[in-house]
Short mmCIF file of C-alpha atoms in Angstrom, two decimals:
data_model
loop_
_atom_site.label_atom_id
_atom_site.label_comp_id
_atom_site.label_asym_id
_atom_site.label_seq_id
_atom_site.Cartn_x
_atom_site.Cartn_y
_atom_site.Cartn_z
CA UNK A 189 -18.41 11.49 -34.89
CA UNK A 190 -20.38 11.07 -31.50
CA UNK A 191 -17.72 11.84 -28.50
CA UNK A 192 -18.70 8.01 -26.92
CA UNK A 193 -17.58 7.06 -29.76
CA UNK A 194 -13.77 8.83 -29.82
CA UNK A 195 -10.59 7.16 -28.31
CA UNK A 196 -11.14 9.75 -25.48
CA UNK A 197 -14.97 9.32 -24.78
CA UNK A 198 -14.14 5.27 -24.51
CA UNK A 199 -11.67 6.27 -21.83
CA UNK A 200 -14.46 8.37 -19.42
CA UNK A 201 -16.75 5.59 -20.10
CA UNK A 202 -14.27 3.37 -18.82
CA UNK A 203 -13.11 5.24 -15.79
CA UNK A 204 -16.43 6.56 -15.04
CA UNK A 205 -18.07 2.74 -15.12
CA UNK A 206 -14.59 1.62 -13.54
CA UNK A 207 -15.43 4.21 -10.66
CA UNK A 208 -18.75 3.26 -9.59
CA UNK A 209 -17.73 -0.58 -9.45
CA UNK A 210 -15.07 0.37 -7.38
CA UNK A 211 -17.62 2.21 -4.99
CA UNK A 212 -19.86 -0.84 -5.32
CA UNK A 213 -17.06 -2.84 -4.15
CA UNK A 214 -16.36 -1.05 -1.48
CA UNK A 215 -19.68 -0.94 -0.39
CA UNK A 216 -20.06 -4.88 -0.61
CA UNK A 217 -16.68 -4.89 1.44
CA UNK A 218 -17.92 -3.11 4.37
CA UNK A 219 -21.23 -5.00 3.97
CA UNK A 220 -19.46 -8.24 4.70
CA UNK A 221 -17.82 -7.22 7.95
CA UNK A 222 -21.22 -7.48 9.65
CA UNK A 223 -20.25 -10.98 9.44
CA UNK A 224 -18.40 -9.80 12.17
CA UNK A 225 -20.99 -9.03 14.63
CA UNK A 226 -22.63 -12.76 13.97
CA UNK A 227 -25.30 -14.22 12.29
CA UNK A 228 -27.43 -10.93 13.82
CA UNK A 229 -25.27 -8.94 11.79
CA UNK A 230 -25.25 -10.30 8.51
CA UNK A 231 -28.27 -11.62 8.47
CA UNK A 232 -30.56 -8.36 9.55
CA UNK A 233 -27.88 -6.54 6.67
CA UNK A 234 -29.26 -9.16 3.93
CA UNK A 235 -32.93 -9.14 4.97
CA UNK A 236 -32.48 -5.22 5.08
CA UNK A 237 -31.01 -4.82 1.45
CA UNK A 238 -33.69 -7.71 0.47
CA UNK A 239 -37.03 -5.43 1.79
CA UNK A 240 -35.49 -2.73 -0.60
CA UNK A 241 -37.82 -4.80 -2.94
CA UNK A 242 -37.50 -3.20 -6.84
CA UNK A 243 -35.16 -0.48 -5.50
CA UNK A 244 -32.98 -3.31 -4.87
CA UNK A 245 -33.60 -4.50 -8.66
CA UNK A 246 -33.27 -1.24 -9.65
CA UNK A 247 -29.65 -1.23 -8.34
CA UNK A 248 -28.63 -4.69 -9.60
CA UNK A 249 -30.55 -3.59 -13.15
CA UNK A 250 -27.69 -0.53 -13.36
CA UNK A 251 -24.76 -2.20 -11.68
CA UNK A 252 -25.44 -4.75 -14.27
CA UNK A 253 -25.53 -2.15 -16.78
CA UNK A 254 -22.33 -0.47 -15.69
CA UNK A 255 -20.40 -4.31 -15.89
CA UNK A 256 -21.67 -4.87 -19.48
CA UNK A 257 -20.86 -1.57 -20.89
CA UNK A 258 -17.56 -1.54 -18.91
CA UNK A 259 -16.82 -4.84 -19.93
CA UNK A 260 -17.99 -3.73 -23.79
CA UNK A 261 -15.63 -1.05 -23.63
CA UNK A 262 -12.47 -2.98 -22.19
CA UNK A 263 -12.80 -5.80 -24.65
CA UNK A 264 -13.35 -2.71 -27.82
CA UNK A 265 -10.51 -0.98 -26.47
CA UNK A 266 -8.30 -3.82 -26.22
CA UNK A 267 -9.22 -4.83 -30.28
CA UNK A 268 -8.87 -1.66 -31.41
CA UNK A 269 -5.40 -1.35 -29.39
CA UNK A 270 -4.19 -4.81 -31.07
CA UNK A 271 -5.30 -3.39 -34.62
CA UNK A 272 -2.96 -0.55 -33.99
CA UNK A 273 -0.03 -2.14 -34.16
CA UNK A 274 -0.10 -5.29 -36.76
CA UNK A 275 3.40 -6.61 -36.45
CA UNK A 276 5.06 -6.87 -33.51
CA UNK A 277 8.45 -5.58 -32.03
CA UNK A 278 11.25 -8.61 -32.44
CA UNK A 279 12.45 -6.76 -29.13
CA UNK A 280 10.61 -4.34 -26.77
CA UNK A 281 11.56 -2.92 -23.54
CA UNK A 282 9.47 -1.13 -21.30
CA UNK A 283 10.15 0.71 -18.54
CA UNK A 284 7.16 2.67 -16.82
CA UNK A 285 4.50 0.45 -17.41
CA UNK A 286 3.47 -2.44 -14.84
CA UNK A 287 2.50 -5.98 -14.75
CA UNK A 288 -0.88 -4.90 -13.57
CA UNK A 289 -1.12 -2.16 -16.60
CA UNK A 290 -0.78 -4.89 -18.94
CA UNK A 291 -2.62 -7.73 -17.81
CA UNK A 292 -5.89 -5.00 -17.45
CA UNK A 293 -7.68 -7.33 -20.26
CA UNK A 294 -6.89 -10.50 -18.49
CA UNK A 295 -7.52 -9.95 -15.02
CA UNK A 296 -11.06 -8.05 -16.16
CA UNK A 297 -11.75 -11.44 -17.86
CA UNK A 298 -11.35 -13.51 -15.23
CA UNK A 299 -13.09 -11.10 -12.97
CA UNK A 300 -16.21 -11.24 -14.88
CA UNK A 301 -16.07 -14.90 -14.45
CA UNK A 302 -15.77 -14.55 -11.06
CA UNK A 303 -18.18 -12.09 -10.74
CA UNK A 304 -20.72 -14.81 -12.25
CA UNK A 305 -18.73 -17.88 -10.20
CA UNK A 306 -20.38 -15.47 -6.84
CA UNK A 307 -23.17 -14.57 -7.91
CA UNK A 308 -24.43 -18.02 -8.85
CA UNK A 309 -22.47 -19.21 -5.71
CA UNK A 310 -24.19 -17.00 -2.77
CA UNK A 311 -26.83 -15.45 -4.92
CA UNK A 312 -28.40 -18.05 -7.21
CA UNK A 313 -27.45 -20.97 -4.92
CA UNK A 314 -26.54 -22.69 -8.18
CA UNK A 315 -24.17 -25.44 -6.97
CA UNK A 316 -25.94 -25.90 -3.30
CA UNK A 317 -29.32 -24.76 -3.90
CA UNK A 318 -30.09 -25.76 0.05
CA UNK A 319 -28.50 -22.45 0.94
CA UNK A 320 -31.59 -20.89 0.24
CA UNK A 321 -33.84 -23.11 3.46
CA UNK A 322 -31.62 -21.53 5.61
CA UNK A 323 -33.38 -19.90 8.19
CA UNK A 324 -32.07 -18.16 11.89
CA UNK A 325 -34.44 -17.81 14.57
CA UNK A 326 -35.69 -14.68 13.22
CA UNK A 327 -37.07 -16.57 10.22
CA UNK A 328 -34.63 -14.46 8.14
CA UNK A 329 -32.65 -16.14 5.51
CA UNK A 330 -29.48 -16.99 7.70
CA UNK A 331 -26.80 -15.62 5.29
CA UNK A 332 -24.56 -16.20 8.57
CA UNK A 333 -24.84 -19.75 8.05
CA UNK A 334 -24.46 -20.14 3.95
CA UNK A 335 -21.42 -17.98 3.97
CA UNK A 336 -19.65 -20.05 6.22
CA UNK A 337 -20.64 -23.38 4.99
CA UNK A 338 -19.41 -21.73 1.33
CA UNK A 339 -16.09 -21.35 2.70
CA UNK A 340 -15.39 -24.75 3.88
CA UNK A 341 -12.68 -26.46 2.58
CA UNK A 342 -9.62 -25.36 0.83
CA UNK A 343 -10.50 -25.00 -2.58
CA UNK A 344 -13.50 -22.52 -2.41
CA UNK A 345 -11.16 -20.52 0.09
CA UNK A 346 -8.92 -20.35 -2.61
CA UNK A 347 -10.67 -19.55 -5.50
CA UNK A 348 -12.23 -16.71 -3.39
CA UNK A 349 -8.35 -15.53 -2.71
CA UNK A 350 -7.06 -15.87 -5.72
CA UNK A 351 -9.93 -13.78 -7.57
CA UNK A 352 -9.04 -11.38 -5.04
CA UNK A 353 -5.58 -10.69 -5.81
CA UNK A 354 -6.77 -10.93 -9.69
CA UNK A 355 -8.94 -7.77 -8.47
CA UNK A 356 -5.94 -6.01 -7.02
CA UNK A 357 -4.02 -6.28 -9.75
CA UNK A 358 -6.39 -4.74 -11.89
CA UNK A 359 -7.51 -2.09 -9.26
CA UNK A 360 -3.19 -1.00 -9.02
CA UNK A 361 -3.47 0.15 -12.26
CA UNK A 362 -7.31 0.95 -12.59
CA UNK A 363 -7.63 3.27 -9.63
CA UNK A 364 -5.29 5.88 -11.02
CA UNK A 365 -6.10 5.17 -14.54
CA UNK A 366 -9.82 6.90 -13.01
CA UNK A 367 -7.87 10.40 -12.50
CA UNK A 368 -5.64 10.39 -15.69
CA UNK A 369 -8.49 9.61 -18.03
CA UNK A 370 -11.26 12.14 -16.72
CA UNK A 371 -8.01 14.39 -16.86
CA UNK A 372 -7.62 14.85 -13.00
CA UNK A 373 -4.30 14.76 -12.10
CA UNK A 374 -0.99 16.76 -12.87
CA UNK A 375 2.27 16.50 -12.79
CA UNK A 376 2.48 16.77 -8.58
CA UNK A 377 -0.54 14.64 -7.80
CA UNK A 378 -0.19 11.93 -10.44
CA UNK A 379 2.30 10.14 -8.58
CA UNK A 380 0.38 10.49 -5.22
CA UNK A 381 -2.81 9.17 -6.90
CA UNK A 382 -0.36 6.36 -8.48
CA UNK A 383 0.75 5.33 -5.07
CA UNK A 384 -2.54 5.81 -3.46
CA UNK A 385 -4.53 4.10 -6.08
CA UNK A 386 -2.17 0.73 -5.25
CA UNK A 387 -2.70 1.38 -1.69
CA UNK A 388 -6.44 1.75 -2.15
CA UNK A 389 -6.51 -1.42 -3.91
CA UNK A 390 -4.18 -3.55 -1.29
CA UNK A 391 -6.83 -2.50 1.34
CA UNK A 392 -9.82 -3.61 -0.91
CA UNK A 393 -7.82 -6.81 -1.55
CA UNK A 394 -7.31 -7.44 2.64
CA UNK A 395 -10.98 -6.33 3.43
CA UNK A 396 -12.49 -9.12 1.36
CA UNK A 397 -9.94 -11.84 1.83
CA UNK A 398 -10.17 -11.52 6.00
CA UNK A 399 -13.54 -13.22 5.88
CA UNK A 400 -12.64 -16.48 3.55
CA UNK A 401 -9.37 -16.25 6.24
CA UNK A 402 -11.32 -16.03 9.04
CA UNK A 403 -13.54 -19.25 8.17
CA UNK A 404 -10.81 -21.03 7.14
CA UNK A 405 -9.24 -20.40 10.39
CA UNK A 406 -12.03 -20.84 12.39
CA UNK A 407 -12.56 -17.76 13.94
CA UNK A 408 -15.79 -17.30 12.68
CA UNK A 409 -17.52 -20.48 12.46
CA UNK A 410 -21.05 -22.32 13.17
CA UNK B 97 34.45 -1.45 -30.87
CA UNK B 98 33.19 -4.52 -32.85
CA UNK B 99 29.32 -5.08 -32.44
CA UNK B 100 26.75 -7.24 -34.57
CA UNK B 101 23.86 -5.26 -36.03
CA UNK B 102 20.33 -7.16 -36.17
CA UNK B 103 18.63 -5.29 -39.23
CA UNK B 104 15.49 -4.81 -39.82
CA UNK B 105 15.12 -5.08 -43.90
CA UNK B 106 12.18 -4.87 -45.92
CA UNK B 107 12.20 -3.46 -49.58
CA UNK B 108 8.70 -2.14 -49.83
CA UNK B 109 5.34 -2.15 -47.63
CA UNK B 110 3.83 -4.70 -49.41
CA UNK B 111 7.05 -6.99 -48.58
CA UNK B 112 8.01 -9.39 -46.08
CA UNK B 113 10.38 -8.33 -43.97
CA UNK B 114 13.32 -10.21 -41.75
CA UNK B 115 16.03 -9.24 -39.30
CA UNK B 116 19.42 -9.53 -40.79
CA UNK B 117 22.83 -9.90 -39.61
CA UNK B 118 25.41 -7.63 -39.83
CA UNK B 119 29.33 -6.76 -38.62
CA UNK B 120 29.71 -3.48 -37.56
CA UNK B 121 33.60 -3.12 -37.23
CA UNK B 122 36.21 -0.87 -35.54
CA UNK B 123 33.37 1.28 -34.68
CA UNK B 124 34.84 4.56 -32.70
CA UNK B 125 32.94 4.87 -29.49
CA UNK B 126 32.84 8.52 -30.01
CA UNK B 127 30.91 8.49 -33.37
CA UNK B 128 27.47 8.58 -32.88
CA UNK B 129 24.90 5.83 -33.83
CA UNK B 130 23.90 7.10 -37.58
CA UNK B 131 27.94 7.37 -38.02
CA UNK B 132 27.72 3.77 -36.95
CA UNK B 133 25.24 3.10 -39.79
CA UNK B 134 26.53 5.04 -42.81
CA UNK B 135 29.52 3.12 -42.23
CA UNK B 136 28.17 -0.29 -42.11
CA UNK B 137 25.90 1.33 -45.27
CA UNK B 138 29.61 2.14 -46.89
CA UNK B 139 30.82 -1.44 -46.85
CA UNK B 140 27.47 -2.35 -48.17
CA UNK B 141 26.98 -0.29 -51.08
CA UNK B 142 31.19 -1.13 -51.92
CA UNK B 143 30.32 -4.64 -52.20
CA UNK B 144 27.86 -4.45 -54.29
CA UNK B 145 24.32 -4.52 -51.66
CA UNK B 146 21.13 -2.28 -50.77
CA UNK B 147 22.41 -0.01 -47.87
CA UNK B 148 20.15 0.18 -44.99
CA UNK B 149 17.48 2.96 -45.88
CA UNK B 150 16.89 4.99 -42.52
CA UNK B 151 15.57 8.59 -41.99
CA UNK B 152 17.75 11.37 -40.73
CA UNK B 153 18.21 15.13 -41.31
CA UNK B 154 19.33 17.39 -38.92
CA UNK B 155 21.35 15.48 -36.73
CA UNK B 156 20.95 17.67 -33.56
CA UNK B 157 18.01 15.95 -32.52
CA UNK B 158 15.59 19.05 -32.99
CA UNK B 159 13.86 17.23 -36.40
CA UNK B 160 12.18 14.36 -35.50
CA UNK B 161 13.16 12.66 -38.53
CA UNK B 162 15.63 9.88 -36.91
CA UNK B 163 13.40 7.27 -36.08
CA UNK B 164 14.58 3.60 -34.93
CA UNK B 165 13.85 0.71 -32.44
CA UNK B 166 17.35 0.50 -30.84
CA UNK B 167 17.16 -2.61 -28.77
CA UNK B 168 13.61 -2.54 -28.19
CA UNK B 169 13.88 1.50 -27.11
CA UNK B 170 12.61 4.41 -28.87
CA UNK B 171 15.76 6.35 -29.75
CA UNK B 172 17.88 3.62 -27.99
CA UNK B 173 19.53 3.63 -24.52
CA UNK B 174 19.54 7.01 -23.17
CA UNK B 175 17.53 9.87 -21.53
CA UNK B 176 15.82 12.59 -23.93
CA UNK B 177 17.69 12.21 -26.49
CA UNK B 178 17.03 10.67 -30.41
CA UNK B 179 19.18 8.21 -32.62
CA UNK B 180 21.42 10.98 -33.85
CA UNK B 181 22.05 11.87 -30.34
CA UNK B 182 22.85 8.88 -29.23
CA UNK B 183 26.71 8.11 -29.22
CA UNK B 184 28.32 4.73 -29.44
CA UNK B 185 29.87 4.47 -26.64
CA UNK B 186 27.08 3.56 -24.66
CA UNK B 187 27.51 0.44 -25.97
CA UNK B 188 29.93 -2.33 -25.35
CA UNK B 189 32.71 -3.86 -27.20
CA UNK B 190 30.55 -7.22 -29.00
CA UNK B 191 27.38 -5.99 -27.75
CA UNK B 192 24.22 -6.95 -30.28
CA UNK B 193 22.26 -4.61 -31.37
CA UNK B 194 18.78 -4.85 -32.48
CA UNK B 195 17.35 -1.91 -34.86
CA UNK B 196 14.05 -1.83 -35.98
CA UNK B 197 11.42 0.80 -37.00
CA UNK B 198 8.32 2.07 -35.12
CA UNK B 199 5.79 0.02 -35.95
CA UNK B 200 2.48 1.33 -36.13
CA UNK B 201 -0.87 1.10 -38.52
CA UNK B 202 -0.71 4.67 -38.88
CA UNK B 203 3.06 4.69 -39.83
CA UNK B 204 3.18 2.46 -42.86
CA UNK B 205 6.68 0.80 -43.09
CA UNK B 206 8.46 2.92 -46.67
CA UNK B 207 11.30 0.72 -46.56
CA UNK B 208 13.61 -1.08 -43.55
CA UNK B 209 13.92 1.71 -40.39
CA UNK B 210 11.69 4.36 -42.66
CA UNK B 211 8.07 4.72 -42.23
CA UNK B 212 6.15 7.31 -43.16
CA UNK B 213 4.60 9.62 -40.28
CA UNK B 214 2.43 11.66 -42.70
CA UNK B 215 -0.44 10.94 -40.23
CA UNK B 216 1.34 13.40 -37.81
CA UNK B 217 1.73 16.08 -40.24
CA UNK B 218 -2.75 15.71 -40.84
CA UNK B 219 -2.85 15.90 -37.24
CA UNK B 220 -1.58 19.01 -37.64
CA UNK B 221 -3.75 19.81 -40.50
CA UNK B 222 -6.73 19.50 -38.67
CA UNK B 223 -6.42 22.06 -36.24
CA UNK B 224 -2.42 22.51 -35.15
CA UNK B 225 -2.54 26.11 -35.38
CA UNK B 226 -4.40 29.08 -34.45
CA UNK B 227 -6.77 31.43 -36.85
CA UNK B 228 -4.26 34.41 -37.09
CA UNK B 229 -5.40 37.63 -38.94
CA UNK B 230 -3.20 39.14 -41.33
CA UNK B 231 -2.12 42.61 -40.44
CA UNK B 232 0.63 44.54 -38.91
CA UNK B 233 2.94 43.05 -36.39
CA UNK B 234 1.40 42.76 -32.97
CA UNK B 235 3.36 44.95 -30.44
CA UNK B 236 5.47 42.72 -28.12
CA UNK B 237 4.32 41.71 -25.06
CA UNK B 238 0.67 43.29 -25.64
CA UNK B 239 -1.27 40.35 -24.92
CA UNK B 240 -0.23 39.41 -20.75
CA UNK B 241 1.06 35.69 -20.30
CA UNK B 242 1.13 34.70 -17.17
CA UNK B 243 4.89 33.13 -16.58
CA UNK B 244 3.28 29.39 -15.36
CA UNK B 245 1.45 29.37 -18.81
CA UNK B 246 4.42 30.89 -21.12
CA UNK B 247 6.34 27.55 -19.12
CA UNK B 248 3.87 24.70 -19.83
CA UNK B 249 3.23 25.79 -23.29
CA UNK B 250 6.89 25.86 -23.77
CA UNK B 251 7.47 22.34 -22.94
CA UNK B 252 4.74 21.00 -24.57
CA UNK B 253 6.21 22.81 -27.89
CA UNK B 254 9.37 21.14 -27.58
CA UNK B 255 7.37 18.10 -29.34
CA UNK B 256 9.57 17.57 -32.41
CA UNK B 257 6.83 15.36 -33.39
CA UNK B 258 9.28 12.57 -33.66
CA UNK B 259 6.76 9.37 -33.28
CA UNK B 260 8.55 7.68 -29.94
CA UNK B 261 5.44 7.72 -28.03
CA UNK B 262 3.53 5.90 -30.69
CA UNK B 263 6.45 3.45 -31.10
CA UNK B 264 6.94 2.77 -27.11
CA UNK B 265 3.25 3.08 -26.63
CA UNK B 266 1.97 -0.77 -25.64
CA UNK B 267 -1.07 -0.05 -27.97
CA UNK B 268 0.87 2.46 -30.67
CA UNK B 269 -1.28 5.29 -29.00
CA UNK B 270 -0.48 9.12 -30.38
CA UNK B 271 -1.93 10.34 -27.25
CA UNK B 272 1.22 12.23 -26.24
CA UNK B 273 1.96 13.90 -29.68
CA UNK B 274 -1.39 15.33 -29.63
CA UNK B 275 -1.80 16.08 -25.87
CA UNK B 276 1.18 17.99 -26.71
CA UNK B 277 0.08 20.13 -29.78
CA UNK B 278 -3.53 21.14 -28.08
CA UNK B 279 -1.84 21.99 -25.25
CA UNK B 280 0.98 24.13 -26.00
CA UNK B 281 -1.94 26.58 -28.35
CA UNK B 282 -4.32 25.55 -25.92
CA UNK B 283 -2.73 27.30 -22.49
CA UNK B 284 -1.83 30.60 -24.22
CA UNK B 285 -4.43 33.41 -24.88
CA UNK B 286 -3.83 33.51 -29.04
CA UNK B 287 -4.81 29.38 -28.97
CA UNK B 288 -7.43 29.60 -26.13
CA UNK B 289 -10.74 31.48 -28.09
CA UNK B 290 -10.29 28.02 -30.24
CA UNK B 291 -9.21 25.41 -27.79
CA UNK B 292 -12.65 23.55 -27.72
CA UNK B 293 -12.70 22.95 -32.01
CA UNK B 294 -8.71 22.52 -31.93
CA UNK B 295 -9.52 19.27 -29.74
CA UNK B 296 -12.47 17.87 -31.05
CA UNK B 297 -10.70 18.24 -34.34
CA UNK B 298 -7.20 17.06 -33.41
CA UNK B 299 -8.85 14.06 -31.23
CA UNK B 300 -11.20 12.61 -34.44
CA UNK B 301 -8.25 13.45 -36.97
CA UNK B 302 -5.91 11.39 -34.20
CA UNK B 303 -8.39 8.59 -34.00
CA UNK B 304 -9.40 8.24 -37.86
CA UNK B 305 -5.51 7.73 -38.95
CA UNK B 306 -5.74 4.85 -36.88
CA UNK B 307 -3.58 4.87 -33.39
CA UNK B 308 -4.34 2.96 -30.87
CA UNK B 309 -6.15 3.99 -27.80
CA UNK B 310 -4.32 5.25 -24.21
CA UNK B 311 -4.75 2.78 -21.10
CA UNK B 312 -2.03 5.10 -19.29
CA UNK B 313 0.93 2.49 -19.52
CA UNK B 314 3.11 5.71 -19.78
CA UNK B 315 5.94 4.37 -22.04
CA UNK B 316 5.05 7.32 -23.76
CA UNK B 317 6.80 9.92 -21.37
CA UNK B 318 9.91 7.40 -20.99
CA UNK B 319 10.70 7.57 -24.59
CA UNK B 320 10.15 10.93 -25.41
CA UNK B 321 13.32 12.64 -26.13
CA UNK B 322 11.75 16.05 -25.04
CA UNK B 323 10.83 14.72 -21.34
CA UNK B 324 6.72 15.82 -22.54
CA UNK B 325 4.76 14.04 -19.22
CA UNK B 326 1.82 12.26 -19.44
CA UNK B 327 0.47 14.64 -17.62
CA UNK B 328 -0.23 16.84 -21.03
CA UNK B 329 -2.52 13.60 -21.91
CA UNK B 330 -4.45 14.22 -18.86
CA UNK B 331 -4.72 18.02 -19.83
CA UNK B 332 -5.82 17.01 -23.26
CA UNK B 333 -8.63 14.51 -21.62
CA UNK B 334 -9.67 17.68 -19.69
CA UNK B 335 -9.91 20.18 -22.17
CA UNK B 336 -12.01 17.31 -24.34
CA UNK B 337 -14.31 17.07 -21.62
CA UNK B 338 -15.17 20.79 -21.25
CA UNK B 339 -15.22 21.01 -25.21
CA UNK B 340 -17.85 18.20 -25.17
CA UNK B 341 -21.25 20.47 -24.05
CA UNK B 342 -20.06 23.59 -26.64
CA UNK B 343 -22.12 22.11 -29.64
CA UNK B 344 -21.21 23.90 -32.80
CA UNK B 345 -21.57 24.05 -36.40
CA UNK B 346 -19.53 21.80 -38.27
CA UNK B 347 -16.35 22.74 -37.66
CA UNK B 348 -13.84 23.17 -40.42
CA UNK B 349 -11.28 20.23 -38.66
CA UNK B 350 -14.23 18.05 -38.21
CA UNK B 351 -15.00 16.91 -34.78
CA UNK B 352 -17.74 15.95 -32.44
#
């Protein structure tokens, strides 16, 4: 048997995939709070990640590399899991695991379709392909200006919210599940990296939401 | 104490299998739960029915053999202990009681609360032991273990490979059981020369009888009656790792 394809060898794959879209994430987070500074802001960030030119295809080629096999892993492990137990318990308790532990398949599920709700959103310009005349006075593409048109109204804001808190859900159990599976932790820093993996994943969860909340608000507007 | 019993019955594997109904009465709160059950399996057998077939042996929870589902918790309502353990008064006077076996595609149902955990004892097989040479009897204390070590290899050896962690595991994972046998051969210097086969071994052997895979839910370490922590799992996933690069021959356990 090939190790990538024992129980274990799923489980690095799945932290170590889990890991770098968690760094990507982060990234992306701190890349949106140029929004911050105004359309200069965000707008010389997009045109600078855009004159990466195939480095920046490079990067979307593995992080959409990483998703698949993460995703291909998730959805094998959660099959397998099922198969492992045909008939269920008339009663179960449990009493470690969390909500977030066992929703893992779910909220990755609607992630990915969020992931491809965004990217067709702000990316493709699928539903408004206008977005893409945008131009500031620099003759960049004025990502200023999309972004907050995309927020308008109540229903994108929420969507954008709600897949949020779908992402820290699966981040409170995720981040920690990182150390226990590449066998990092022990018995005194397993419940630190518990704790701090949820606390990790609240402040991923307010990073990204403050900008939809901002719009919405009108703090940051046209 | 009067209580009614919820049953799980099913004559053979290839069976269906229901919850049934039963009276438990003028139960003594200090008998313990398999008292409890060879009573109600008394009144059974006197009028005339199939007792309830459960495994039990030692009754001093240091087998593993008692294995039951006691409202929906591995070796019902209390700390580190199993069934035979377990005493009847922490239950209530009318309290319901649901009993069912682990259930697991690894641990095919024998009959009602029996199933058979022969995929353990292969486990085993495959590499639960170290290559000793035959000879005279080593001299006490001539190989040095460090106190930390002689401590973690003790409590991962108080595994009476019992099969909680598979039954309160979410996904019917044997993570801990195993995590616990590589380990506790693993940290001391007699285990160590073969810790990187004993893993690849135990780890294919685990995942070829068919449990399910860990996603760190941890139900494991609630229902173990011997307190093992999860954190042996993580040790296991550590020692894997390093074993990984060391190619080898085919090993005799298998392996990767």
């Amino acid at each position: 048997m090939q190790w990538y394809k024992s129980s274990l060898g799923k489980k690095y794959i799945m932290a170590v995939t889990g890991l770098a879209m968690v760094l990507f994430a982060i990234v992306h987070m701190l890349g949106n709070f140029t929004i911050f500074a105004g359309p200069g802001g965000i707008n010389a960030y997009a045109a600078g990640l855009q004159g990466l030119g195939p480095g920046l295809w490079l990067f979307r080629l593995a992080l959409l590399t990483v998703f698949l096999v993460h995703i291909w892993m998730g959805v094998s492990l959660y099959l397998e899991n099922k198969a492992a137990r045909p008939s269920e318990y008339a009663m179960k308790q449990n009493h470690r695991t969390s909500f977030s532990a066992r929703t893992m398949i779910w909220t990755g599920v609607i992630l990915g379709a969020f992931i491809i709700f965004h990217v067709l959103h702000f990316t493709v310009h699928a539903f408004h392909p206008y977005y893409a005349t945008f131009v500031d006075a620099a003759q960049r593409h004025d990502v200023y200006r999309m972004v907050v048109m995309g927020f308008q109204g109540f229903p994108m804001t929420l969507i954008y919210i709600a897949a949020m808190v779908v992402l820290l859900l699966h981040l409170a159990h995720g981040i920690q599940s990182f150390f226990q599976s590449l066998g990092a932790t022990n018995d005194a820093t397993l419940p630190t990296l518990e704790k701090g993996g949820r606390g990790v994943a609240v402040v991923i969860l307010l990073g990204f939401v403050i900008v939809p909340i901002t719009i919405f608000f009108g703090v940051i507007r046209l | 104490m009067n209580l009614t019993l919820y049953v799980w019955r099913q004559k053979g594997p290839k069976e269906k299998g229901s919850l049934e109904r039963y009276e438990a009465k003028h139960v003594s709160p200090d008998s313990s739960f398999l008292e409890m059950l060879d009573e109600v399996n008394e009144d059974l057998i006197k009028s005339g029915k199939d007792p309830i077939v459960f495994d039990h042996d030692c009754r001093e929870g240091i087998c593993g053999m008692c294995s039951q589902m006691i409202n929906g918790i591995a070796h019902g309502p209390d700390t580190e202990i199993t069934v035979c353990q377990l005493h009847m008064r922490k239950f209530k006077d009318g309290d319901s009681i649901y009993i069912e076996p682990w259930r697991a595609k690894a641990f095919p149902l024998i009959s009602d609360l029996m199933v058979d955990r022969s995929a353990f004892d292969r486990i085993i097989e495959s590499y639960g032991y170290t290559s000793a040479h035959t000879g005279g009897v080593p001299d006490g204390n001539a190989i040095p273990v460090s106190k930390v070590n002689a401590d973690i290899a003790m409590d991962a050896a108080a595994c009476i490979g019992c099969g909680a962690c598979v039954a309160a595991c979410p996904n019917a994972s044997a993570m801990l059981f195993v995590s616990a046998k590589v380990s506790h051969l693993g940290v001391l210097p007699q285990g160590e020369v073969e810790a990187a086969r004993r893993v690849k071994a135990m780890v294919s052997q685990m995942d070829a009888e068919g449990f399910g895979n860990c996603t760190n839910h941890y139900e494991c370490e609630a229902a173990c009656p011997k307190g093992i922590k999860v954190t042996f799992i993580s040790r296991m996933n550590r020692e894997l790792l390093k074993a990984i690069p060391q190619v080898e021959k085919k090993a005799a356990g298998g392996g990767f």
